[in-house]
Coordinates of C-alpha atoms and ligand atoms in Angstrom, one line a residue:
M5 CA -6.5 -6.0 1.1
C6 CA -9.8 -5.9 2.9
S7 CA -10.3 -4.0 6.1
I8 CA -11.9 -5.5 9.1
I9 CA -13.1 -3.9 12.3
G10 CA -14.7 -5.2 15.5
Y11 CA -16.1 -3.0 18.2
S12 CA -17.3 -3.8 21.7
G13 CA -17.9 -0.9 24.1
K14 CA -20.0 1.6 25.8
L15 CA -19.2 4.6 23.6
N16 CA -22.3 4.6 21.6
L17 CA -24.3 2.6 19.2
A18 CA -21.9 0.3 17.2
A19 CA -23.0 1.1 13.7
P20 CA -22.0 4.8 13.3
L21 CA -18.6 3.9 14.8
L22 CA -18.1 1.0 12.5
V23 CA -19.1 3.1 9.4
D24 CA -16.7 5.8 10.4
S25 CA -13.8 3.3 11.0
L26 CA -14.4 1.7 7.6
K27 CA -14.3 5.1 5.9
K28 CA -10.8 5.6 7.4
M29 CA -9.6 2.2 6.2
E30 CA -11.4 2.2 2.8
Y31 CA -8.0 2.5 1.1
R32 CA -7.6 -1.2 1.8
G33 CA -10.4 -2.3 -0.5
Y34 CA -13.6 -0.6 -1.7
D35 CA -15.6 -3.1 -3.8
S36 CA -18.3 -3.5 -1.2
V37 CA -19.0 -2.8 2.4
G38 CA -21.0 -4.3 5.2
I39 CA -21.5 -4.3 9.0
A40 CA -23.1 -6.7 11.5
T41 CA -24.4 -5.6 14.9
L42 CA -25.9 -7.4 17.8
N43 CA -29.2 -6.1 19.0
N44 CA -31.3 -7.9 21.7
G45 CA -29.5 -11.2 21.0
N46 CA -30.0 -11.0 17.2
I47 CA -27.2 -10.4 14.8
M48 CA -28.3 -8.0 12.0
V49 CA -26.3 -7.7 8.8
S50 CA -26.5 -4.9 6.3
K51 CA -24.2 -4.9 3.2
G52 CA -23.9 -3.8 -0.4
V53 CA -21.7 -3.1 -3.4
G54 CA -19.9 0.3 -3.5
K55 CA -17.9 2.6 -1.4
V56 CA -18.7 3.2 2.3
A57 CA -20.5 6.5 1.8
E58 CA -22.6 5.2 -1.2
V59 CA -23.7 2.0 0.6
D60 CA -24.4 4.0 3.8
K61 CA -26.5 6.4 1.9
E62 CA -28.5 3.7 0.3
L63 CA -28.9 1.3 3.2
N64 CA -28.5 3.6 6.2
L65 CA -25.8 1.3 7.6
N66 CA -25.2 3.6 10.5
R67 CA -28.8 3.3 11.7
L68 CA -28.4 -0.4 12.4
P69 CA -29.2 -0.8 16.1
G70 CA -26.9 -2.6 18.5
Q71 CA -24.1 -2.0 20.9
I72 CA -21.4 -4.2 19.5
G73 CA -20.5 -5.2 16.0
I74 CA -18.1 -5.9 13.2
G75 CA -17.5 -4.3 9.8
H76 CA -15.7 -4.8 6.5
T77 CA -14.6 -3.3 3.2
R78 CA -13.8 -5.7 0.5
W79 CA -11.2 -6.2 -2.2
A80 CA -12.6 -9.2 -4.1
T81 CA -10.4 -12.3 -4.4
H82 CA -12.8 -15.2 -4.4
G83 CA -16.2 -14.5 -6.0
G84 CA -17.5 -11.5 -7.9
V85 CA -18.3 -8.1 -6.6
N86 CA -22.0 -8.4 -5.5
D87 CA -24.1 -8.1 -2.4
K88 CA -24.0 -11.8 -1.6
N89 CA -20.2 -11.9 -1.6
A90 CA -19.9 -8.7 0.5
H91 CA -19.1 -9.4 4.2
P92 CA -20.1 -10.0 6.9
H93 CA -21.1 -13.6 6.3
Y94 CA -23.6 -15.4 8.5
S95 CA -23.4 -19.0 9.8
C96 CA -26.5 -21.1 8.8
T97 CA -28.4 -20.2 12.0
S98 CA -27.3 -16.5 11.8
N99 CA -26.0 -16.7 15.4
I100 CA -22.5 -15.9 14.2
A101 CA -21.3 -13.4 11.6
V102 CA -17.7 -13.0 10.3
V103 CA -15.5 -10.5 8.5
H104 CA -12.3 -11.7 6.9
N105 CA -9.1 -10.3 5.3
G106 CA -6.7 -12.6 3.4
I107 CA -7.1 -15.9 1.6
I108 CA -8.2 -19.3 2.9
E109 CA -6.2 -21.6 0.6
N110 CA -8.1 -24.8 1.6
Y111 CA -11.6 -23.2 1.4
H112 CA -12.6 -25.5 -1.4
E113 CA -12.1 -28.7 0.6
L114 CA -13.6 -27.1 3.7
K115 CA -16.6 -26.0 1.8
T116 CA -17.2 -29.4 0.3
E117 CA -16.8 -31.1 3.7
L118 CA -19.1 -28.6 5.5
A119 CA -21.7 -28.8 2.7
N120 CA -21.7 -32.6 3.1
E121 CA -22.4 -32.0 6.8
G122 CA -25.4 -30.0 5.9
H123 CA -24.1 -26.4 5.9
I124 CA -25.8 -24.1 3.4
F125 CA -23.5 -21.6 1.6
K126 CA -24.8 -18.3 0.3
S127 CA -21.7 -16.8 -1.3
Q128 CA -18.8 -17.8 -3.5
T129 CA -16.3 -16.4 -1.1
D130 CA -13.5 -18.4 0.7
S131 CA -14.4 -16.3 3.8
E132 CA -17.8 -17.9 4.4
V133 CA -16.2 -21.2 5.4
I134 CA -15.0 -19.4 8.6
A135 CA -18.6 -18.7 9.7
H136 CA -19.6 -22.3 9.1
L137 CA -16.6 -23.7 10.9
L138 CA -17.2 -21.5 13.9
E139 CA -20.8 -22.7 13.9
K140 CA -19.7 -26.3 13.7
Y141 CA -17.2 -26.0 16.6
S142 CA -19.4 -23.9 18.8
R143 CA -22.0 -26.6 18.6
I144 CA -19.4 -29.3 19.4
S145 CA -17.9 -27.3 22.2
N146 CA -21.2 -26.2 23.6
N147 CA -20.6 -22.5 22.9
D148 CA -17.1 -22.4 24.3
I149 CA -15.8 -19.5 22.2
K150 CA -12.1 -20.2 23.0
K151 CA -12.3 -23.8 21.9
T152 CA -14.4 -22.8 18.9
M153 CA -11.8 -20.3 17.8
I154 CA -8.9 -22.6 18.3
E155 CA -10.5 -25.5 16.4
T156 CA -11.6 -23.2 13.6
C157 CA -8.1 -21.7 13.2
K158 CA -6.6 -25.2 13.2
N159 CA -8.6 -26.0 10.1
L160 CA -7.8 -23.0 8.1
K161 CA -4.8 -22.8 5.8
G162 CA -3.5 -19.6 4.2
S163 CA -2.9 -16.1 5.4
F164 CA -5.9 -14.5 7.2
A165 CA -7.2 -12.4 9.9
F166 CA -10.9 -12.5 10.9
V167 CA -13.3 -11.1 13.4
A168 CA -16.5 -12.7 14.4
V169 CA -19.5 -11.6 16.4
F170 CA -21.4 -14.2 18.4
D171 CA -25.0 -13.8 19.6
N172 CA -23.9 -14.2 23.2
G173 CA -22.2 -10.8 23.0
I174 CA -18.6 -11.9 22.4
I175 CA -16.4 -10.6 19.7
S176 CA -13.4 -12.6 18.8
G177 CA -10.6 -12.3 16.3
A178 CA -7.6 -14.2 15.0
R179 CA -4.4 -13.1 13.3
F180 CA -2.5 -15.5 10.9
D181 CA -0.2 -13.5 8.6
E182 CA -2.6 -10.6 8.1
P183 CA -2.7 -7.6 10.4
L184 CA -5.0 -7.4 13.4
I185 CA -4.6 -4.8 16.1
I186 CA -6.5 -4.2 19.4
G187 CA -7.4 -0.7 20.2
I188 CA -8.0 -0.1 23.9
S189 CA -9.8 2.8 25.6
S190 CA -11.6 3.0 28.9
Q191 CA -14.9 3.0 27.1
A192 CA -14.3 0.5 24.3
L193 CA -12.3 -2.2 22.7
F194 CA -11.6 -2.4 18.9
L195 CA -10.1 -5.1 16.7
S196 CA -8.9 -3.6 13.5
S197 CA -6.7 -4.1 10.4
D198 CA -5.2 -0.7 10.8
V199 CA -4.8 1.7 13.7
L200 CA -6.7 4.2 11.6
G201 CA -9.8 2.2 12.4
F202 CA -9.8 3.3 16.0
L203 CA -7.3 6.2 16.3
K204 CA -10.1 8.7 16.7
H205 CA -11.0 7.0 20.0
T206 CA -7.8 5.7 21.4
D207 CA -4.0 5.7 20.8
K208 CA -3.4 2.6 22.9
S209 CA -3.0 -0.5 20.9
I210 CA -1.7 -4.0 21.0
F211 CA -0.2 -5.5 17.8
L212 CA -1.2 -9.1 17.8
D213 CA 1.5 -11.7 16.9
N214 CA 1.0 -14.3 14.2
G215 CA -1.1 -17.1 15.6
D216 CA -2.8 -15.0 18.3
I217 CA -6.5 -15.3 19.0
V218 CA -8.3 -12.6 21.0
I219 CA -11.6 -12.6 22.8
L220 CA -13.4 -9.3 23.7
E221 CA -16.0 -9.7 26.3
N222 CA -17.6 -6.6 27.9
D223 CA -14.6 -4.5 29.0
N224 CA -12.0 -7.3 28.9
Y225 CA -9.8 -8.8 26.4
T226 CA -7.8 -12.0 26.5
I227 CA -5.2 -13.0 24.1
F228 CA -4.1 -16.6 23.7
D229 CA -1.9 -18.6 21.3
D230 CA -3.2 -21.2 19.0
S231 CA -2.8 -23.9 21.7
G232 CA -4.9 -21.9 24.1
N233 CA -2.2 -20.6 26.4
V234 CA -2.9 -17.1 27.6
V235 CA -0.2 -14.7 26.3
Q236 CA 0.7 -11.0 27.0
R237 CA 1.6 -8.6 24.2
P238 CA 3.1 -5.2 24.8
L239 CA 0.9 -2.1 24.8
T240 CA 2.0 0.4 22.1
Q241 CA 1.1 4.1 22.0
V242 CA 0.4 5.0 18.4
A243 CA 1.3 8.5 17.1
W244 CA -1.9 10.6 16.9
E245 CA -0.6 12.3 13.7
L246 CA -1.2 9.0 11.9
G247 CA -4.8 9.8 12.0
S248 CA -4.6 13.3 10.5
S249 CA -5.9 12.5 7.1
E250 CA -8.2 15.2 5.9
K251 CA -8.3 16.4 2.3
G252 CA -8.0 20.1 3.3
K253 CA -8.6 22.4 0.3
F254 CA -7.9 19.7 -2.2
A255 CA -10.4 17.8 -4.3
H256 CA -8.7 14.5 -3.7
Y257 CA -6.3 12.9 -1.3
T258 CA -4.0 12.1 -4.3
L259 CA -3.7 15.8 -5.2
K260 CA -3.2 16.8 -1.6
E261 CA -0.5 14.2 -1.2
I262 CA 1.3 15.3 -4.3
H263 CA 1.3 18.9 -3.0
E264 CA 2.4 17.9 0.5
Q265 CA 5.7 16.8 -0.9
T266 CA 7.3 20.1 -0.2
S267 CA 6.9 19.5 3.5
T268 CA 7.2 15.7 3.6
L269 CA 10.4 15.8 1.6
L270 CA 12.7 16.5 4.5
K271 CA 10.9 14.5 7.2
P272 CA 12.6 11.2 6.6
L273 CA 16.0 12.9 6.8
N274 CA 15.2 14.3 10.3
D275 CA 14.0 11.0 11.6
S276 CA 17.2 9.4 12.8
N277 CA 15.6 6.2 14.1
D278 CA 18.3 3.6 13.7
F279 CA 19.8 5.2 10.6
A280 CA 23.4 4.7 11.7
T281 CA 22.8 1.0 12.5
F282 CA 20.9 0.6 9.2
C283 CA 24.0 2.0 7.3
E284 CA 26.4 -0.1 9.3
Y285 CA 24.6 -3.3 8.1
L286 CA 25.1 -2.1 4.5
Q287 CA 28.7 -1.1 5.1
R288 CA 29.6 -4.5 6.5
A289 CA 27.6 -6.5 3.9
S290 CA 29.3 -8.5 1.2
N291 CA 26.1 -8.5 -0.9
I292 CA 23.3 -6.1 -1.0
Y293 CA 19.8 -7.0 -2.3
I294 CA 17.0 -4.6 -2.7
T295 CA 13.3 -5.6 -2.9
G296 CA 9.9 -4.0 -3.0
S297 CA 6.7 -4.1 -5.1
G298 CA 5.2 -1.6 -7.5
T299 CA 6.3 1.9 -6.7
S300 CA 8.5 0.7 -3.9
Y301 CA 10.3 -1.6 -6.5
N302 CA 10.8 1.5 -8.7
S303 CA 12.4 3.4 -5.9
G304 CA 14.6 0.3 -5.2
L305 CA 15.6 0.3 -8.9
L306 CA 16.7 3.9 -8.6
G307 CA 18.4 3.0 -5.3
K308 CA 20.5 0.4 -7.0
L309 CA 21.6 2.8 -9.7
L310 CA 22.5 5.5 -7.2
L311 CA 24.4 3.1 -5.0
S312 CA 26.4 1.9 -7.9
K313 CA 27.0 5.2 -9.7
Y314 CA 27.7 7.4 -6.6
A315 CA 28.7 5.1 -3.8
R316 CA 30.4 2.4 -5.9
K317 CA 28.3 -0.2 -4.1
K318 CA 27.0 -3.1 -6.1
S319 CA 23.5 -4.4 -5.4
E320 CA 20.8 -6.6 -7.0
V321 CA 17.2 -5.5 -7.1
Y322 CA 14.3 -7.8 -7.3
M323 CA 10.6 -7.3 -7.4
S324 CA 9.4 -8.9 -4.2
S325 CA 7.0 -11.3 -6.1
E326 CA 10.1 -12.6 -8.0
F327 CA 12.7 -12.5 -5.2
Q328 CA 11.3 -15.7 -3.5
Y329 CA 12.5 -17.7 -6.5
F330 CA 16.1 -16.5 -6.1
S331 CA 16.4 -16.6 -2.3
D332 CA 18.4 -19.8 -2.6
T333 CA 21.1 -17.8 -4.4
I334 CA 21.6 -15.4 -1.4
E335 CA 25.2 -15.8 -0.2
P336 CA 26.5 -15.5 3.3
N337 CA 26.9 -12.0 4.8
S338 CA 24.1 -10.5 2.7
V339 CA 21.8 -7.7 3.6
V340 CA 18.4 -7.1 2.1
I341 CA 16.9 -3.6 1.9
A342 CA 13.2 -4.1 1.8
I343 CA 11.1 -1.1 0.8
S344 CA 7.4 -0.9 1.6
Q345 CA 5.2 2.1 2.4
S346 CA 2.6 0.0 4.2
G347 CA 5.1 -2.6 5.6
E348 CA 2.3 -5.1 5.1
T349 CA 2.6 -6.1 1.4
A350 CA 2.4 -9.9 1.3
D351 CA 4.9 -10.3 -1.5
V352 CA 7.5 -8.3 0.4
L353 CA 6.9 -10.1 3.7
H354 CA 7.1 -13.4 2.0
S355 CA 10.4 -12.7 0.2
V356 CA 11.9 -11.2 3.4
K357 CA 10.9 -14.3 5.3
K358 CA 12.6 -16.5 2.7
A359 CA 15.7 -14.3 2.8
K360 CA 15.8 -14.4 6.6
E361 CA 15.8 -18.2 6.4
T362 CA 19.1 -18.0 4.5
G363 CA 20.7 -15.9 7.3
A364 CA 20.5 -12.6 5.5
K365 CA 20.0 -9.4 7.6
I366 CA 17.0 -7.3 6.8
V367 CA 17.0 -3.6 6.8
S368 CA 13.7 -1.9 5.8
I369 CA 12.4 1.4 4.7
V370 CA 8.7 1.7 5.8
N371 CA 6.2 4.4 6.5
I372 CA 4.5 2.6 9.4
P373 CA 7.0 1.8 12.2
T374 CA 4.6 -0.7 13.8
S375 CA 4.1 -2.6 10.5
S376 CA 4.9 -6.3 10.1
L377 CA 7.9 -5.5 8.0
A378 CA 9.4 -3.2 10.5
R379 CA 8.9 -5.8 13.2
M380 CA 10.6 -8.5 11.0
S381 CA 13.6 -6.3 10.3
D382 CA 17.0 -6.1 12.0
S383 CA 16.9 -2.4 11.5
Y384 CA 14.4 0.0 9.9
V385 CA 14.1 3.7 9.0
T386 CA 10.8 5.4 8.5
L387 CA 9.5 7.7 5.8
N388 CA 7.7 9.8 8.3
C389 CA 5.5 11.2 5.6
G390 CA 2.2 10.8 7.4
P391 CA -0.7 8.6 6.2
E392 CA -1.0 8.2 2.5
I393 CA -4.6 7.7 1.7
G394 CA -4.7 7.9 -2.1
V395 CA -4.2 4.4 -3.3
A396 CA -1.5 5.4 -5.7
A397 CA 1.8 6.1 -4.0
T398 CA 3.0 9.6 -4.5
K399 CA 4.6 11.3 -1.4
S400 CA 5.8 8.0 -0.1
F401 CA 7.8 7.4 -3.3
M402 CA 9.4 10.8 -2.9
S403 CA 10.3 10.0 0.8
Q404 CA 11.7 6.6 -0.2
L405 CA 13.9 8.4 -2.7
M406 CA 15.1 10.8 0.0
I407 CA 16.0 8.0 2.3
L408 CA 17.9 6.3 -0.5
Y409 CA 19.7 9.5 -1.2
K410 CA 20.6 9.7 2.5
I411 CA 22.0 6.2 2.4
V412 CA 24.0 6.9 -0.8
S413 CA 25.2 10.1 0.7
T414 CA 26.5 8.2 3.8
L415 CA 28.0 5.4 1.8
S416 CA 29.6 7.7 -0.7
N417 CA 31.3 9.8 2.0
Q418 CA 29.1 12.8 1.1
Y419 CA 29.8 12.7 -2.7
V420 CA 26.1 12.9 -3.0
S421 CA 25.6 15.9 -0.8
L422 CA 22.5 16.6 1.2
E423 CA 23.8 19.6 3.1
G424 CA 21.3 22.0 4.7
S425 CA 21.4 24.7 2.1
E426 CA 21.0 22.2 -0.8
L427 CA 18.0 20.7 0.9
K428 CA 16.4 24.0 1.4
N429 CA 17.1 24.8 -2.2
L430 CA 15.6 21.4 -3.2
Q431 CA 12.5 22.2 -1.2
N432 CA 12.1 25.5 -3.0
L433 CA 12.5 23.9 -6.4
I434 CA 9.9 21.2 -5.5
S435 CA 7.5 24.0 -4.6
K436 CA 8.3 25.7 -8.0
V437 CA 7.6 22.4 -9.9
L438 CA 4.3 22.0 -7.9
G439 CA 3.5 25.6 -9.1
L440 CA 3.3 24.1 -12.6
D441 CA 0.0 22.5 -11.6
D442 CA -2.2 24.8 -13.7
K443 CA 0.1 24.5 -16.7
I444 CA 0.0 20.7 -16.5
R445 CA -3.7 20.6 -16.1
N446 CA -4.1 22.8 -19.2
L447 CA -1.7 20.6 -21.1
I448 CA -3.6 17.5 -20.3
N449 CA -6.9 19.1 -21.1
S450 CA -5.5 20.1 -24.5
L451 CA -4.7 16.4 -25.4
D452 CA -7.0 14.2 -27.3
S453 CA -9.6 12.5 -25.0
N454 CA -9.1 9.1 -26.5
I455 CA -5.4 8.6 -25.9
K456 CA -4.7 4.9 -25.9
D457 CA -1.0 4.8 -25.3
I458 CA 1.5 7.0 -23.5
Y459 CA 5.2 6.2 -23.5
I460 CA 7.7 7.7 -21.2
L461 CA 11.4 7.7 -22.1
G462 CA 14.4 8.1 -19.8
R463 CA 17.9 6.9 -19.6
S464 CA 20.2 6.0 -16.6
I465 CA 18.7 7.3 -13.3
H466 CA 15.7 8.7 -15.2
Y467 CA 14.6 5.3 -16.4
P468 CA 13.1 4.3 -13.0
I469 CA 11.2 7.6 -13.0
A470 CA 9.9 6.7 -16.5
L471 CA 8.7 3.4 -15.0
E472 CA 7.1 5.1 -12.0
G473 CA 5.4 7.7 -14.2
S474 CA 3.9 5.0 -16.4
L475 CA 2.7 3.1 -13.3
K476 CA 0.9 6.2 -12.1
I477 CA -0.8 6.8 -15.5
K478 CA -1.9 3.2 -15.7
E479 CA -3.4 3.0 -12.2
L480 CA -4.9 6.5 -12.0
A481 CA -6.1 7.1 -15.6
Y482 CA -6.5 3.5 -16.9
I483 CA -4.4 4.4 -20.0
H484 CA -1.8 2.0 -21.3
A485 CA 1.5 3.5 -20.4
E486 CA 5.1 2.2 -20.7
G487 CA 8.3 3.4 -19.3
I488 CA 11.1 2.7 -21.8
A489 CA 14.9 3.1 -21.5
A490 CA 15.3 5.5 -24.4
G491 CA 18.2 3.6 -26.0
E492 CA 16.0 0.5 -26.2
L493 CA 13.5 2.2 -28.4
K494 CA 15.2 1.1 -31.6
H495 CA 15.4 -2.5 -30.4
G496 CA 11.6 -3.0 -30.7
P497 CA 9.2 -0.5 -29.1
L498 CA 9.7 2.0 -31.9
A499 CA 7.4 -0.2 -33.9
L500 CA 4.5 0.9 -31.6
I501 CA 4.9 4.6 -32.3
D502 CA 2.5 6.3 -34.7
Q503 CA 0.6 9.6 -35.0
E504 CA -1.7 8.7 -32.1
S505 CA 1.1 8.1 -29.6
V506 CA 1.9 10.5 -26.9
V507 CA 5.5 10.3 -25.7
I508 CA 6.9 12.1 -22.7
V509 CA 10.7 12.4 -22.7
I510 CA 12.5 12.9 -19.4
N511 CA 15.4 14.9 -20.6
P512 CA 17.3 17.2 -18.2
V513 CA 20.7 18.5 -19.4
D514 CA 23.1 15.8 -18.2
E515 CA 25.0 13.0 -19.8
T516 CA 21.8 11.5 -21.2
H517 CA 20.5 14.7 -22.8
L518 CA 21.7 14.5 -26.3
D519 CA 21.0 10.8 -26.8
V520 CA 17.4 11.4 -25.6
I521 CA 17.1 14.3 -28.1
S522 CA 18.0 11.8 -30.8
S523 CA 15.4 9.4 -29.7
A524 CA 12.8 12.2 -29.6
N525 CA 13.7 13.1 -33.2
E526 CA 13.2 9.5 -34.3
I527 CA 9.8 9.4 -32.6
K528 CA 8.8 12.8 -34.0
S529 CA 9.5 11.6 -37.5
R530 CA 6.9 8.9 -36.9
G531 CA 4.3 11.5 -36.1
A532 CA 4.0 11.1 -32.3
Y533 CA 3.2 14.0 -29.9
I534 CA 6.2 14.8 -27.7
I535 CA 6.1 16.3 -24.3
G536 CA 9.6 17.3 -23.1
L537 CA 10.5 17.5 -19.4
S538 CA 13.7 19.3 -19.3
N539 CA 15.5 22.4 -18.1
L540 CA 16.3 23.3 -21.7
R541 CA 13.7 23.9 -24.4
N542 CA 14.1 22.1 -27.7
E543 CA 12.2 22.4 -31.0
V544 CA 11.5 18.7 -31.0
Y545 CA 9.1 19.0 -28.1
D546 CA 5.4 19.7 -29.0
A547 CA 4.8 20.7 -25.4
F548 CA 7.4 21.7 -22.8
I549 CA 7.4 21.4 -19.0
E550 CA 10.3 23.3 -17.7
L551 CA 12.3 21.7 -14.9
P552 CA 14.6 23.8 -12.7
K553 CA 18.3 23.0 -12.7
V554 CA 19.6 20.9 -9.8
A555 CA 22.6 18.7 -9.1
D556 CA 22.5 15.9 -11.7
Y557 CA 21.8 13.2 -9.2
L558 CA 18.8 15.0 -7.8
Y559 CA 16.8 15.3 -11.0
P560 CA 14.7 12.2 -10.3
V561 CA 13.1 13.9 -7.3
I562 CA 12.1 16.8 -9.4
E563 CA 11.0 14.8 -12.5
I564 CA 8.5 12.7 -10.8
I565 CA 6.3 15.6 -9.8
P566 CA 5.0 16.6 -13.3
L567 CA 4.4 12.9 -14.0
Q568 CA 2.3 12.5 -10.9
L569 CA 0.3 15.7 -11.8
M570 CA -0.1 14.5 -15.3
S571 CA -1.5 11.2 -14.1
Y572 CA -3.8 12.9 -11.7
Y573 CA -5.2 15.3 -14.4
L574 CA -5.5 12.4 -16.9
A575 CA -7.8 10.7 -14.3
I576 CA -9.8 13.9 -13.8
K577 CA -10.2 14.4 -17.5
K578 CA -11.5 10.8 -17.8
Q579 CA -13.8 11.4 -14.8
V580 CA -12.5 8.5 -12.8
D581 CA -11.7 8.7 -9.1
P582 CA -8.0 9.1 -8.7
D583 CA -8.1 8.3 -4.9
Y584 CA -9.6 4.8 -5.4
P585 CA -8.5 3.3 -8.8
R586 CA -10.6 0.3 -9.8
N587 CA -9.5 -3.2 -8.9
L588 CA -6.7 -1.9 -6.7
A589 CA -6.1 -1.6 -3.0
K590 CA -3.6 0.4 -1.0
S591 CA -2.3 -2.5 1.1
V592 CA -1.8 -5.6 -1.0
T593 CA -1.8 -8.3 1.7
V594 CA -2.4 -11.3 -0.6
K595 CA 0.4 -13.0 -2.7
Ligands
LIG16 C1 1.5 2.2 -6.9 C2 1.3 1.6 -5.7 C3 1.7 0.1 -5.5 C4 2.5 -0.1 -4.2 C5 2.8 -1.6 -4.0 C6 3.7 -1.8 -2.8 O1 1.1 3.5 -6.9 O2 0.8 2.2 -4.7 O3 2.4 -0.3 -6.6 O4 3.7 0.7 -4.4 O5 1.6 -2.3 -3.9 O6 3.1 -1.2 -1.7 P1 4.0 -1.0 -0.4 O7 5.0 0.0 -0.7 O8 3.0 -0.7 0.7 O9 4.7 -2.3 -0.1

């Protein structure tokens, strides 16, 4: 959830490099930012609340002198969002500074113990204990950094990755259930939460294993396990395209990523990595489970309905945060489809770990092939949709759906057809729906500025899209939104509807159409404002967004686009930043 970076090299001064890296990884957390550099034997820290560009402008972070350093963007877990809690954290004597990502579960005990030994704490974070532990063990070991790191890690419980800078010129990091990657160029070494932190300088990387500790000293790096044995990890060449993340002509990444869907749509279908093996696992399985969080859960929900309706394959879908409680019910010969854009979501990794313990096979759908989830899986397929910088998932959702359609098509013996001409047609139709951008912006601008509640109705395979649309509105525009299975309205939610409600009905002409029209009429008679998403106009709609006609099973792919655009324009109308919704982070690496 936070991003951490360490830099040791001859490229330049450390500060501008660190600031640039943090801008690339800001999606991971953006409450506050800070860097520490080593200059003439002194560690200098500069940090403050806000996004990287704001804090840099105010404090001139990038002018901090020094050749090596560390940096951090924070997503607060322990302690409020203020300058003191921003990272890096110093040890008492300021000869060590630390940046941390994750949670130290036993920080309270450690803090009490260290305070009793005389350590002075300056923040309310769990992270600061790491700096004091390092200080304690470096004193005991007479500045032996390897021993210091091992002893410190032995004392920490939880899932964490941290990077520390020592005033003797050494940078060291540890990875325990949070990502940490070494970037290696002839000129510099990096330690980073994401390859985006160093991809501008090098594509050569080493993905550390859990329990690995690394020391960067001058041009050299040494990796050892938590017992101190030197270990070798394979060198990976990361695709440069992962770093191509400019906004282009768009005002925000989110809008750019929504519009990119015409081109990203087909990419997962062309990437054949392991797809046949992936499907074989599913074909042989007696039980299929699907898991994911947030948007990835919503795509899993649609996957379950598509598998059942079109491939006659039964599956169970669980939110990853809930799945752990049911892992003991997993029967032999089960396969879990784990869906995660980042491949680093702690809830997903934890539930997959528990499922693996029961003997289940794991097949995953990820955007990042080097992610922890991909590496834990028996087989994986990739979304191949490029980096998604906007915190709200948009194009990755679409790509997840396309992979799920491909799976259903394979398992249904092509009943769900994804033939070349149909896909070309789908691509044209998606462009057509994206062409509604202006119309949707005008519609949103015409709505009352004080909307409190938006409901989205859909039945059958449109229901997961109603859920996903409402998630987008909540996170981008901070408006209460609820996706409701239209038939359930009369069983309770109808009581919420009044003249101030805005209700979007997902209503293409298929087997659900007439029932949804009835629900819309019931709502209309309570005075709500109704926006119809359909390929057929109806007088019950106060506003109408026309969807093109497609094969019934493909409507979800089309329907989500107007909902993404509506959410984006609701955020713009409210003057909030759609790329970085408050309180959220792109990669949720805490449980
Ligand atoms: C919503 C959103 C989140 C993520 C969720 C899982 O727009 O982005 O709900 O979908 O945190 O993330 P991944 O897919 O990376 O596991």
